[in-house]
Amino acid sequence: TLLAKLKALKGNTVQRERERPGQTRPELRVVEGGGARHTAVPQVIGLCGSMGGPQAIARFLSELSVGLPIAFLLIQHISEAYQNLLVEQLDRCGAWPVAMLGEEQALEPGHVWMLPAENRVAMDSRGTVRRRTQPWGSTQRPDINAVLSGAAEAFGPACGAIMFSGLGGGGAKGCELVVRRGGFVWTQSSESCLIARLPEAAIRSGKVEFSGTPEQLARELAIRFQAASHKLN
């Protein structure tokens, strides 16, 4: 089922590219650490999804403005066999480059990194994410709770989470910790989800600031962080 949906996503992407002649997307990139590091850690936001998540996140990235001081961690439940295909298709959905997380990655604003299905990750307050040798301790991989909890501990108020379409209640505990550390949690609206259990579990925690369609989430996020940038300037 997932493979069929990824193929459908690919078809939609090809059609969109035909409608926008002259615009090209870079080739698939696997980004490794060791490059120039930004002095300030950007806002780090987890894009969390399960069943129906790829389509919703594609819509979100297609609408999202560029130039925002944000680095995204893509936490999508998916098997290892299909994760590179998903990265390739999401990379072509908008202006935000999408790549698999490197072995040691310095987070930079303006990028989306997909977390691996096969390995846990560790984060630190300097904005570095590293792959670990251990597998995820959950049947749902990557483990949304584990990633959001790690991000909340590492980045505190500079952390956020957006819960998209998906099964189960995974992520609710991680969302609670994000809020306790000063971050924010948003969700895709139930009526716009293929399956709304993942965002509804976050909503039941009472910690959600905003809900909307993928396009509304993208527009509201741009307003929030463009306003924050203007205040800093």
Coordinates of N, CA and C in Angstrom, one line a residue:
T1 N 0.8 -1.2 0.0 CA 0.0 0.0 0.0 C 0.9 1.3 0.0
L2 N 1.9 1.2 0.8 CA 2.8 2.4 0.9 C 3.5 2.6 -0.4
L3 N 4.0 1.5 -1.0 CA 4.7 1.7 -2.3 C 3.7 2.3 -3.4
A4 N 2.5 1.9 -3.4 CA 1.5 2.4 -4.3 C 1.3 3.9 -4.1
K5 N 1.3 4.3 -2.8 CA 1.1 5.7 -2.5 C 2.3 6.6 -2.9
L6 N 3.5 6.0 -2.7 CA 4.7 6.7 -3.1 C 4.8 6.9 -4.6
K7 N 4.3 5.8 -5.4 CA 4.3 6.0 -6.8 C 3.3 7.1 -7.2
A8 N 2.1 7.1 -6.5 CA 1.2 8.2 -6.8 C 1.7 9.5 -6.5
L9 N 2.5 9.7 -5.4 CA 3.1 10.9 -5.1 C 4.1 11.3 -6.2
K10 N 4.9 10.3 -6.7 CA 5.8 10.6 -7.8 C 5.1 11.1 -9.0
G11 N 3.9 10.5 -9.3 CA 3.2 11.0 -10.5 C 2.7 12.4 -10.3
N12 N 2.2 12.7 -9.1 CA 1.8 14.1 -8.8 C 2.9 15.1 -8.9
T13 N 4.1 14.7 -8.5 CA 5.3 15.5 -8.6 C 5.7 15.8 -10.0
V14 N 5.7 14.8 -10.9 CA 6.0 14.9 -12.3 C 5.0 15.9 -12.9
Q15 N 3.7 15.8 -12.6 CA 2.7 16.7 -13.2 C 3.0 18.1 -12.8
R16 N 3.3 18.3 -11.5 CA 3.6 19.6 -11.0 C 4.8 20.3 -11.6
E17 N 5.8 19.5 -11.9 CA 7.0 20.0 -12.6 C 6.7 20.4 -14.0
R18 N 5.8 19.6 -14.6 CA 5.4 20.0 -16.0 C 4.7 21.3 -16.0
E19 N 3.9 21.6 -14.9 CA 3.2 22.8 -14.9 C 4.1 24.0 -14.5
R20 N 5.3 23.8 -14.1 CA 6.2 24.9 -13.7 C 7.5 24.8 -14.5
P21 N 7.4 25.0 -15.8 CA 8.6 24.9 -16.7 C 9.7 25.8 -16.2
G22 N 11.0 25.4 -16.4 CA 12.1 26.2 -16.1 C 12.6 26.0 -14.7
Q23 N 11.8 25.4 -13.8 CA 12.2 25.2 -12.4 C 12.8 23.8 -12.3
T24 N 13.9 23.6 -11.7 CA 14.5 22.3 -11.5 C 14.8 22.1 -10.1
R25 N 14.9 20.9 -9.7 CA 15.3 20.5 -8.3 C 16.6 19.8 -8.4
P26 N 17.4 20.0 -7.4 CA 18.7 19.3 -7.3 C 18.5 17.8 -7.2
E27 N 19.6 17.1 -7.5 CA 19.5 15.6 -7.4 C 19.5 15.3 -5.9
L28 N 19.1 14.0 -5.7 CA 19.1 13.5 -4.3 C 20.4 13.7 -3.6
R29 N 20.4 14.2 -2.4 CA 21.6 14.4 -1.7 C 21.7 13.6 -0.4
V30 N 22.8 13.0 -0.1 CA 23.0 12.4 1.3 C 24.0 13.4 1.9
V31 N 23.5 14.1 2.9 CA 24.3 15.1 3.5 C 25.1 14.6 4.7
E32 N 26.4 14.8 4.7 CA 27.3 14.3 5.8 C 27.7 15.5 6.6
G33 N 28.2 15.2 7.8 CA 28.7 16.3 8.7 C 30.0 16.7 8.3
G34 N 30.6 17.6 9.1 CA 32.0 18.1 8.8 C 32.1 19.4 8.0
G35 N 30.9 19.9 7.6 CA 31.0 21.1 6.8 C 31.0 22.3 7.8
A36 N 30.8 23.5 7.2 CA 30.7 24.7 8.0 C 29.5 24.7 8.9
R37 N 29.7 25.1 10.2 CA 28.7 25.0 11.2 C 28.2 26.5 11.4
H38 N 26.9 26.6 11.5 CA 26.3 27.9 11.8 C 26.5 28.2 13.3
T39 N 26.7 29.4 13.6 CA 27.0 29.8 15.0 C 25.8 29.6 15.9
A40 N 24.6 29.8 15.4 CA 23.4 29.7 16.1 C 22.6 28.5 15.7
V41 N 22.1 27.7 16.6 CA 21.3 26.5 16.3 C 19.9 27.0 15.8
P42 N 19.4 26.6 14.6 CA 18.1 27.0 14.2 C 17.0 26.4 15.0
Q43 N 15.8 26.9 14.7 CA 14.6 26.2 15.3 C 14.6 24.8 14.7
V44 N 14.4 23.8 15.5 CA 14.4 22.4 15.0 C 13.0 21.9 15.2
I45 N 12.3 21.5 14.1 CA 10.9 21.0 14.1 C 10.8 19.6 13.6
G46 N 10.2 18.8 14.3 CA 10.0 17.4 13.9 C 8.7 17.3 13.1
L47 N 8.8 16.8 11.8 CA 7.6 16.5 11.0 C 7.3 15.1 11.2
C48 N 6.2 14.8 11.9 CA 5.9 13.4 12.3 C 4.7 12.8 11.6
G49 N 4.9 11.6 11.0 CA 3.8 11.0 10.2 C 3.9 9.5 10.2
S50 N 2.7 8.9 9.9 CA 2.6 7.5 9.7 C 1.8 7.3 8.4
M51 N 0.8 6.5 8.5 CA -0.1 6.2 7.3 C -0.7 7.6 6.9
G52 N -0.5 7.9 5.6 CA -1.0 9.2 5.1 C -0.1 10.3 5.3
G53 N 1.0 10.1 6.0 CA 2.0 11.2 6.3 C 2.7 11.7 5.1
P54 N 3.2 10.8 4.2 CA 3.9 11.3 3.0 C 3.2 12.3 2.2
Q55 N 1.9 12.0 1.9 CA 1.1 12.9 1.1 C 0.9 14.2 1.8
A56 N 0.6 14.2 3.1 CA 0.4 15.4 3.9 C 1.7 16.3 3.9
I57 N 2.8 15.6 4.2 CA 4.1 16.3 4.3 C 4.5 16.9 2.9
A58 N 4.2 16.2 1.9 CA 4.5 16.7 0.5 C 3.7 18.0 0.3
R59 N 2.4 18.0 0.7 CA 1.6 19.2 0.5 C 2.1 20.4 1.4
F60 N 2.6 20.0 2.6 CA 3.1 21.0 3.5 C 4.4 21.6 2.9
L61 N 5.3 20.8 2.4 CA 6.6 21.3 1.8 C 6.3 22.1 0.5
S62 N 5.3 21.7 -0.2 CA 5.0 22.4 -1.5 C 4.6 23.8 -1.2
E63 N 3.9 24.1 -0.1 CA 3.4 25.4 0.3 C 4.3 26.2 1.1
L64 N 5.4 25.6 1.7 CA 6.2 26.3 2.7 C 7.1 27.3 2.0
S65 N 7.2 28.5 2.6 CA 8.1 29.6 2.1 C 9.5 29.2 2.4
V66 N 10.4 29.7 1.6 CA 11.9 29.5 1.8 C 12.4 30.6 2.7
G67 N 13.6 30.4 3.2 CA 14.3 31.5 3.9 C 13.9 31.5 5.4
L68 N 13.2 30.5 5.9 CA 12.9 30.5 7.3 C 14.0 29.9 8.2
P69 N 14.2 30.4 9.4 CA 15.3 29.9 10.2 C 15.0 28.6 10.9
I70 N 14.7 27.6 10.1 CA 14.2 26.3 10.6 C 15.0 25.2 10.0
A71 N 15.3 24.1 10.8 CA 15.8 22.8 10.3 C 14.7 21.8 10.6
F72 N 14.3 21.0 9.7 CA 13.3 20.0 9.9 C 13.9 18.6 10.1
L73 N 13.4 17.8 11.0 CA 13.7 16.4 11.2 C 12.4 15.6 10.7
L74 N 12.5 14.9 9.7 CA 11.4 14.1 9.2 C 11.3 12.8 9.9
I75 N 10.3 12.6 10.7 CA 10.1 11.4 11.5 C 8.9 10.6 11.0
Q76 N 9.1 9.9 9.9 CA 8.0 9.2 9.2 C 8.2 7.7 9.4
H77 N 7.1 7.0 9.9 CA 7.2 5.6 10.0 C 7.2 5.0 8.6
I78 N 8.3 4.3 8.3 CA 8.5 3.7 7.0 C 9.5 2.6 7.1
S79 N 9.5 1.6 6.2 CA 10.5 0.6 6.2 C 11.7 1.1 5.6
E80 N 12.8 0.5 5.9 CA 14.1 0.9 5.4 C 14.2 0.8 3.8
A81 N 13.4 -0.2 3.3 CA 13.4 -0.4 1.8 C 12.9 0.7 1.1
Y82 N 12.0 1.6 1.7 CA 11.3 2.6 0.9 C 11.7 4.0 1.3
Q83 N 12.6 4.2 2.3 CA 12.9 5.5 2.8 C 13.6 6.4 1.7
N84 N 14.5 5.8 0.9 CA 15.2 6.6 -0.1 C 14.3 7.1 -1.2
L85 N 13.3 6.2 -1.5 CA 12.3 6.6 -2.5 C 11.5 7.8 -2.0
L86 N 11.1 7.7 -0.7 CA 10.3 8.8 -0.1 C 11.2 10.1 -0.1
V87 N 12.4 10.0 0.3 CA 13.3 11.2 0.3 C 13.3 11.8 -1.1
E88 N 13.5 11.0 -2.1 CA 13.7 11.5 -3.5 C 12.4 12.2 -3.9
Q89 N 11.2 11.7 -3.6 CA 10.0 12.3 -4.0 C 9.7 13.6 -3.2
L90 N 9.9 13.6 -1.9 CA 9.7 14.8 -1.2 C 10.7 15.9 -1.5
D91 N 11.9 15.5 -2.0 CA 12.9 16.5 -2.4 C 12.4 17.3 -3.6
R92 N 11.5 16.7 -4.4 CA 11.1 17.3 -5.6 C 9.7 18.0 -5.4
C93 N 9.2 18.1 -4.2 CA 7.9 18.6 -3.9 C 7.9 20.1 -3.7
G94 N 9.0 20.7 -3.5 CA 9.0 22.2 -3.2 C 10.5 22.7 -3.2
A95 N 10.7 23.8 -2.6 CA 12.0 24.5 -2.6 C 12.9 24.0 -1.5
W96 N 12.3 23.3 -0.6 CA 13.1 22.8 0.6 C 13.8 21.5 0.2
P97 N 15.2 21.5 0.3 CA 15.9 20.2 0.0 C 15.7 19.2 1.1
V98 N 15.5 18.0 0.7 CA 15.2 16.8 1.6 C 16.3 15.8 1.3
A99 N 16.9 15.3 2.4 CA 18.0 14.3 2.3 C 18.0 13.4 3.5
M100 N 18.6 12.2 3.3 CA 18.8 11.3 4.5 C 19.8 11.9 5.4
L101 N 19.6 11.7 6.7 CA 20.5 12.2 7.7 C 21.9 11.5 7.5
G102 N 22.9 12.3 7.6 CA 24.3 11.7 7.5 C 24.7 11.0 8.8
E103 N 25.8 10.4 8.9 CA 26.3 9.8 10.1 C 26.4 10.7 11.2
E104 N 26.9 11.9 10.9 CA 27.0 13.0 11.9 C 26.6 14.3 11.2
Q105 N 25.5 14.8 11.6 CA 24.9 16.0 10.8 C 24.8 17.2 11.6
A106 N 25.4 18.3 11.2 CA 25.2 19.6 11.8 C 23.9 20.2 11.2
L107 N 22.9 20.5 12.0 CA 21.7 21.0 11.4 C 21.8 22.4 10.9
E108 N 21.3 22.6 9.8 CA 21.4 24.0 9.1 C 20.0 24.4 8.8
P109 N 19.7 25.7 8.9 CA 18.3 26.1 8.5 C 18.1 25.9 7.0
G110 N 16.9 25.7 6.6 CA 16.5 25.6 5.2 C 16.6 24.2 4.7
H111 N 16.8 23.2 5.5 CA 16.9 21.8 5.1 C 15.9 20.9 5.9
V112 N 15.6 19.8 5.2 CA 14.8 18.7 5.8 C 15.7 17.4 5.8
W113 N 15.9 16.8 7.0 CA 16.6 15.6 7.1 C 15.7 14.5 7.5
M114 N 15.7 13.4 6.8 CA 14.9 12.2 7.1 C 15.7 11.3 8.1
L115 N 15.1 11.0 9.2 CA 15.8 10.1 10.1 C 15.7 8.6 9.7
P116 N 16.7 7.9 9.9 CA 16.8 6.5 9.4 C 15.8 5.6 10.1
A117 N 15.3 4.6 9.4 CA 14.4 3.6 10.0 C 15.2 2.6 10.8
E118 N 16.5 2.4 10.5 CA 17.3 1.3 11.0 C 18.1 1.7 12.3
N119 N 18.4 3.0 12.5 CA 19.2 3.4 13.6 C 18.6 4.4 14.5
R120 N 18.9 4.3 15.8 CA 18.6 5.4 16.7 C 19.5 6.6 16.4
V121 N 19.1 7.8 16.9 CA 19.9 9.0 16.7 C 20.1 9.6 18.1
A122 N 21.2 10.4 18.2 CA 21.4 11.2 19.4 C 21.7 12.6 19.0
M123 N 21.2 13.6 19.8 CA 21.3 15.0 19.5 C 22.0 15.7 20.7
D124 N 22.6 16.9 20.3 CA 23.2 17.7 21.4 C 22.8 19.2 21.1
S125 N 23.0 20.0 22.2 CA 22.6 21.4 22.1 C 23.3 22.2 21.1
R126 N 24.4 21.7 20.5 CA 25.1 22.5 19.5 C 24.5 22.3 18.1
G127 N 23.5 21.5 18.1 CA 22.8 21.3 16.8 C 23.3 20.2 15.9
T128 N 23.9 19.2 16.6 CA 24.5 18.0 15.9 C 23.6 16.8 16.2
V129 N 23.3 16.1 15.1 CA 22.6 14.8 15.2 C 23.5 13.7 14.7
R130 N 23.6 12.6 15.5 CA 24.5 11.5 15.1 C 23.6 10.2 15.1
R131 N 24.0 9.4 14.1 CA 23.4 8.0 14.1 C 24.1 7.2 15.1
R132 N 23.3 6.3 15.7 CA 23.9 5.4 16.7 C 23.8 4.0 16.1
T133 N 24.5 3.0 16.6 CA 24.6 1.7 16.1 C 23.3 0.9 16.5
Q134 N 22.7 1.3 17.6 CA 21.6 0.5 18.1 C 20.3 0.8 17.3
P135 N 19.5 -0.3 17.2 CA 18.2 -0.1 16.5 C 17.2 0.7 17.4
W136 N 16.1 1.1 16.8 CA 15.1 1.7 17.6 C 14.4 0.7 18.5
G137 N 14.1 1.1 19.7 CA 13.4 0.2 20.7 C 11.9 0.2 20.5
S138 N 11.4 0.2 19.3 CA 10.0 0.2 19.1 C 9.7 -0.5 17.8
T139 N 8.5 -1.0 17.6 CA 8.1 -1.6 16.4 C 7.8 -0.6 15.3
Q140 N 7.5 0.7 15.7 CA 7.3 1.8 14.8 C 8.6 2.6 14.7
R141 N 9.1 2.6 13.5 CA 10.5 3.2 13.3 C 10.4 4.2 12.2
P142 N 11.1 5.4 12.4 CA 11.7 5.8 13.7 C 10.7 6.0 14.8
D143 N 11.2 6.0 16.0 CA 10.3 6.1 17.2 C 10.1 7.6 17.4
I144 N 8.8 8.1 17.2 CA 8.5 9.5 17.3 C 8.7 10.0 18.7
N145 N 8.3 9.2 19.7 CA 8.5 9.6 21.1 C 9.9 9.8 21.4
A146 N 10.8 8.9 21.0 CA 12.2 9.0 21.3 C 12.8 10.2 20.7
V147 N 12.5 10.5 19.4 CA 13.1 11.6 18.7 C 12.7 12.9 19.3
L148 N 11.4 13.1 19.5 CA 10.9 14.3 20.1 C 11.4 14.6 21.5
S149 N 11.5 13.5 22.3 CA 12.1 13.6 23.6 C 13.5 14.1 23.6
G150 N 14.3 13.5 22.6 CA 15.7 13.9 22.5 C 15.8 15.3 22.0
A151 N 15.0 15.7 21.1 CA 15.0 17.1 20.6 C 14.6 18.1 21.6
A152 N 13.6 17.7 22.5 CA 13.2 18.6 23.5 C 14.3 18.8 24.5
E153 N 15.0 17.7 24.9 CA 16.1 17.8 25.8 C 17.3 18.6 25.3
A154 N 17.6 18.5 24.0 CA 18.7 19.1 23.4 C 18.5 20.6 23.1
F155 N 17.3 20.9 22.6 CA 17.0 22.2 22.0 C 16.1 23.1 22.8
G156 N 15.3 22.5 23.7 CA 14.5 23.3 24.6 C 13.4 24.1 23.9
P157 N 13.4 25.4 24.1 CA 12.4 26.3 23.4 C 12.6 26.4 21.9
A158 N 13.8 26.0 21.4 CA 14.0 26.0 20.0 C 13.6 24.8 19.3
C159 N 12.6 24.0 20.0 CA 12.2 22.8 19.4 C 10.7 22.9 19.1
G160 N 10.2 22.2 18.1 CA 8.8 22.1 17.9 C 8.4 20.8 17.2
A161 N 7.1 20.5 17.1 CA 6.7 19.3 16.5 C 5.4 19.5 15.7
I162 N 5.2 18.9 14.5 CA 4.0 19.0 13.8 C 3.6 17.5 13.5
M163 N 2.4 17.2 14.0 CA 1.9 15.8 13.9 C 1.0 15.7 12.7
F164 N 1.4 14.9 11.7 CA 0.6 14.7 10.5 C -0.2 13.4 10.6
S165 N -0.9 13.0 9.5 CA -1.7 11.9 9.4 C -1.0 10.6 9.9
G166 N -1.7 9.7 10.6 CA -1.0 8.5 11.0 C -1.8 7.7 11.9
L167 N -1.4 6.4 12.1 CA -2.0 5.5 13.0 C -1.4 5.6 14.5
G168 N -2.1 5.1 15.4 CA -1.6 5.0 16.8 C -1.5 6.3 17.5
G169 N -1.0 6.1 18.8 CA -0.8 7.3 19.6 C 0.7 7.6 19.8
G170 N 1.6 7.1 19.0 CA 3.0 7.4 19.2 C 3.3 8.8 19.0
G171 N 4.0 9.4 19.9 CA 4.4 10.8 19.9 C 3.8 11.6 20.9
A172 N 2.7 11.2 21.6 CA 2.0 12.0 22.6 C 2.9 12.3 23.7
K173 N 3.7 11.4 24.2 CA 4.6 11.6 25.3 C 5.7 12.6 24.9
G174 N 6.2 12.4 23.7 CA 7.3 13.3 23.2 C 6.7 14.7 23.0
C175 N 5.5 14.8 22.6 CA 4.9 16.2 22.5 C 4.8 16.9 23.8
E176 N 4.4 16.1 24.8 CA 4.3 16.7 26.2 C 5.6 17.2 26.6
L177 N 6.7 16.5 26.4 CA 8.0 16.9 26.8 C 8.5 18.2 26.0
V178 N 8.1 18.2 24.7 CA 8.4 19.4 23.9 C 7.8 20.6 24.5
V179 N 6.6 20.5 24.9 CA 5.9 21.7 25.5 C 6.5 22.0 26.9
R180 N 6.8 21.0 27.7 CA 7.3 21.3 29.0 C 8.7 22.0 28.9
R181 N 9.4 21.8 27.8 CA 10.7 22.4 27.6 C 10.6 23.8 26.9
G182 N 9.4 24.2 26.7 CA 9.2 25.5 26.1 C 8.9 25.5 24.6
G183 N 8.8 24.4 24.0 CA 8.6 24.3 22.5 C 7.1 24.3 22.2
F184 N 6.7 24.0 21.0 CA 5.3 24.1 20.6 C 5.0 22.8 19.8
V185 N 3.7 22.5 19.8 CA 3.2 21.3 19.1 C 2.0 21.8 18.2
W186 N 2.0 21.5 16.9 CA 0.9 21.7 16.0 C 0.5 20.4 15.4
T187 N -0.8 20.3 14.9 CA -1.2 19.1 14.3 C -2.0 19.4 13.0
Q188 N -1.9 18.4 12.1 CA -2.8 18.4 11.0 C -4.3 18.2 11.4
S189 N -5.2 18.9 10.9 CA -6.6 18.8 11.3 C -7.1 17.4 10.9
S190 N -8.0 16.9 11.8 CA -8.5 15.5 11.7 C -9.2 15.3 10.3
E191 N -10.0 16.3 9.9 CA -10.8 16.1 8.7 C -9.9 16.1 7.4
S192 N -8.7 16.6 7.5 CA -7.8 16.6 6.4 C -6.8 15.4 6.3
C193 N -6.9 14.5 7.4 CA -6.0 13.4 7.5 C -6.6 12.2 6.8
L194 N -5.7 11.3 6.3 CA -6.2 10.0 5.8 C -6.6 9.2 7.1
I195 N -5.7 9.2 8.1 CA -6.0 8.6 9.4 C -5.6 9.6 10.5
A196 N -6.5 9.9 11.3 CA -6.2 11.0 12.3 C -5.8 10.6 13.7
R197 N -5.5 9.3 13.9 CA -5.2 8.9 15.2 C -3.9 9.5 15.8
L198 N -2.9 9.7 14.9 CA -1.6 10.3 15.4 C -1.8 11.7 15.9
P199 N -2.4 12.6 15.1 CA -2.6 14.0 15.6 C -3.6 14.1 16.7
E200 N -4.6 13.2 16.7 CA -5.6 13.3 17.7 C -5.1 12.9 19.1
A201 N -4.1 11.9 19.1 CA -3.4 11.6 20.4 C -2.7 12.8 21.0
A202 N -2.1 13.6 20.1 CA -1.4 14.8 20.6 C -2.4 15.8 21.1
I203 N -3.6 15.9 20.4 CA -4.6 16.9 20.7 C -5.2 16.5 22.1
R204 N -5.3 15.2 22.4 CA -5.9 14.8 23.7 C -5.0 15.2 24.8
S205 N -3.7 15.4 24.6 CA -2.8 15.8 25.6 C -3.1 17.2 26.1
G206 N -3.8 18.0 25.3 CA -4.2 19.4 25.6 C -3.0 20.4 25.4
K207 N -2.0 20.0 24.6 CA -0.8 20.8 24.5 C -0.7 21.4 23.1
V208 N -1.7 21.2 22.2 CA -1.6 21.6 20.8 C -2.0 23.1 20.7
E209 N -1.1 23.9 20.1 CA -1.4 25.3 19.9 C -2.2 25.6 18.6
F210 N -2.0 24.8 17.6 CA -2.7 25.1 16.3 C -2.9 23.9 15.5
S211 N -4.0 23.8 14.8 CA -4.3 22.7 13.9 C -4.8 23.2 12.6
G212 N -4.5 22.5 11.5 CA -5.0 23.0 10.2 C -4.6 22.0 9.1
T213 N -5.0 22.3 7.9 CA -4.6 21.5 6.7 C -3.0 21.6 6.6
P214 N -2.4 20.7 5.8 CA -1.0 20.9 5.5 C -0.6 22.3 5.0
E215 N -1.5 22.8 4.1 CA -1.2 24.1 3.5 C -1.3 25.2 4.6
Q216 N -2.4 25.1 5.4 CA -2.5 26.1 6.5 C -1.4 26.0 7.5
L217 N -0.9 24.9 7.8 CA 0.2 24.7 8.7 C 1.5 25.4 8.1
A218 N 1.7 25.2 6.8 CA 2.9 25.8 6.2 C 2.8 27.4 6.2
R219 N 1.6 27.9 5.9 CA 1.4 29.3 5.9 C 1.5 29.9 7.3
E220 N 1.0 29.3 8.3 CA 1.0 29.8 9.6 C 2.5 29.7 10.2
L221 N 3.2 28.7 9.8 CA 4.6 28.6 10.3 C 5.4 29.7 9.7
A222 N 5.2 30.0 8.4 CA 5.9 31.1 7.8 C 5.6 32.4 8.5
I223 N 4.4 32.7 8.8 CA 4.0 33.9 9.5 C 4.7 34.0 10.8
R224 N 4.7 32.9 11.6 CA 5.3 32.9 12.9 C 6.8 33.2 12.9
F225 N 7.5 32.6 12.0 CA 9.0 32.7 12.0 C 9.4 33.9 11.2
Q226 N 8.6 34.4 10.2 CA 9.0 35.7 9.6 C 8.8 36.8 10.5
A227 N 7.8 36.7 11.4 CA 7.6 37.8 12.4 C 8.7 37.7 13.4
A228 N 9.2 36.5 13.8 CA 10.3 36.4 14.8 C 11.5 37.0 14.2
S229 N 11.8 36.7 12.9 CA 13.0 37.3 12.2 C 13.0 38.8 12.2
H230 N 11.8 39.4 11.9 CA 11.7 40.8 11.9 C 12.0 41.5 13.3
K231 N 11.5 40.8 14.3 CA 11.8 41.3 15.7 C 13.3 41.3 16.0
L232 N 14.0 40.2 15.5 CA 15.4 40.1 15.8 C 16.2 41.2 15.0
N233 N 15.7 41.5 13.8 CA 16.3 42.5 12.9 C 16.0 43.9 13.4

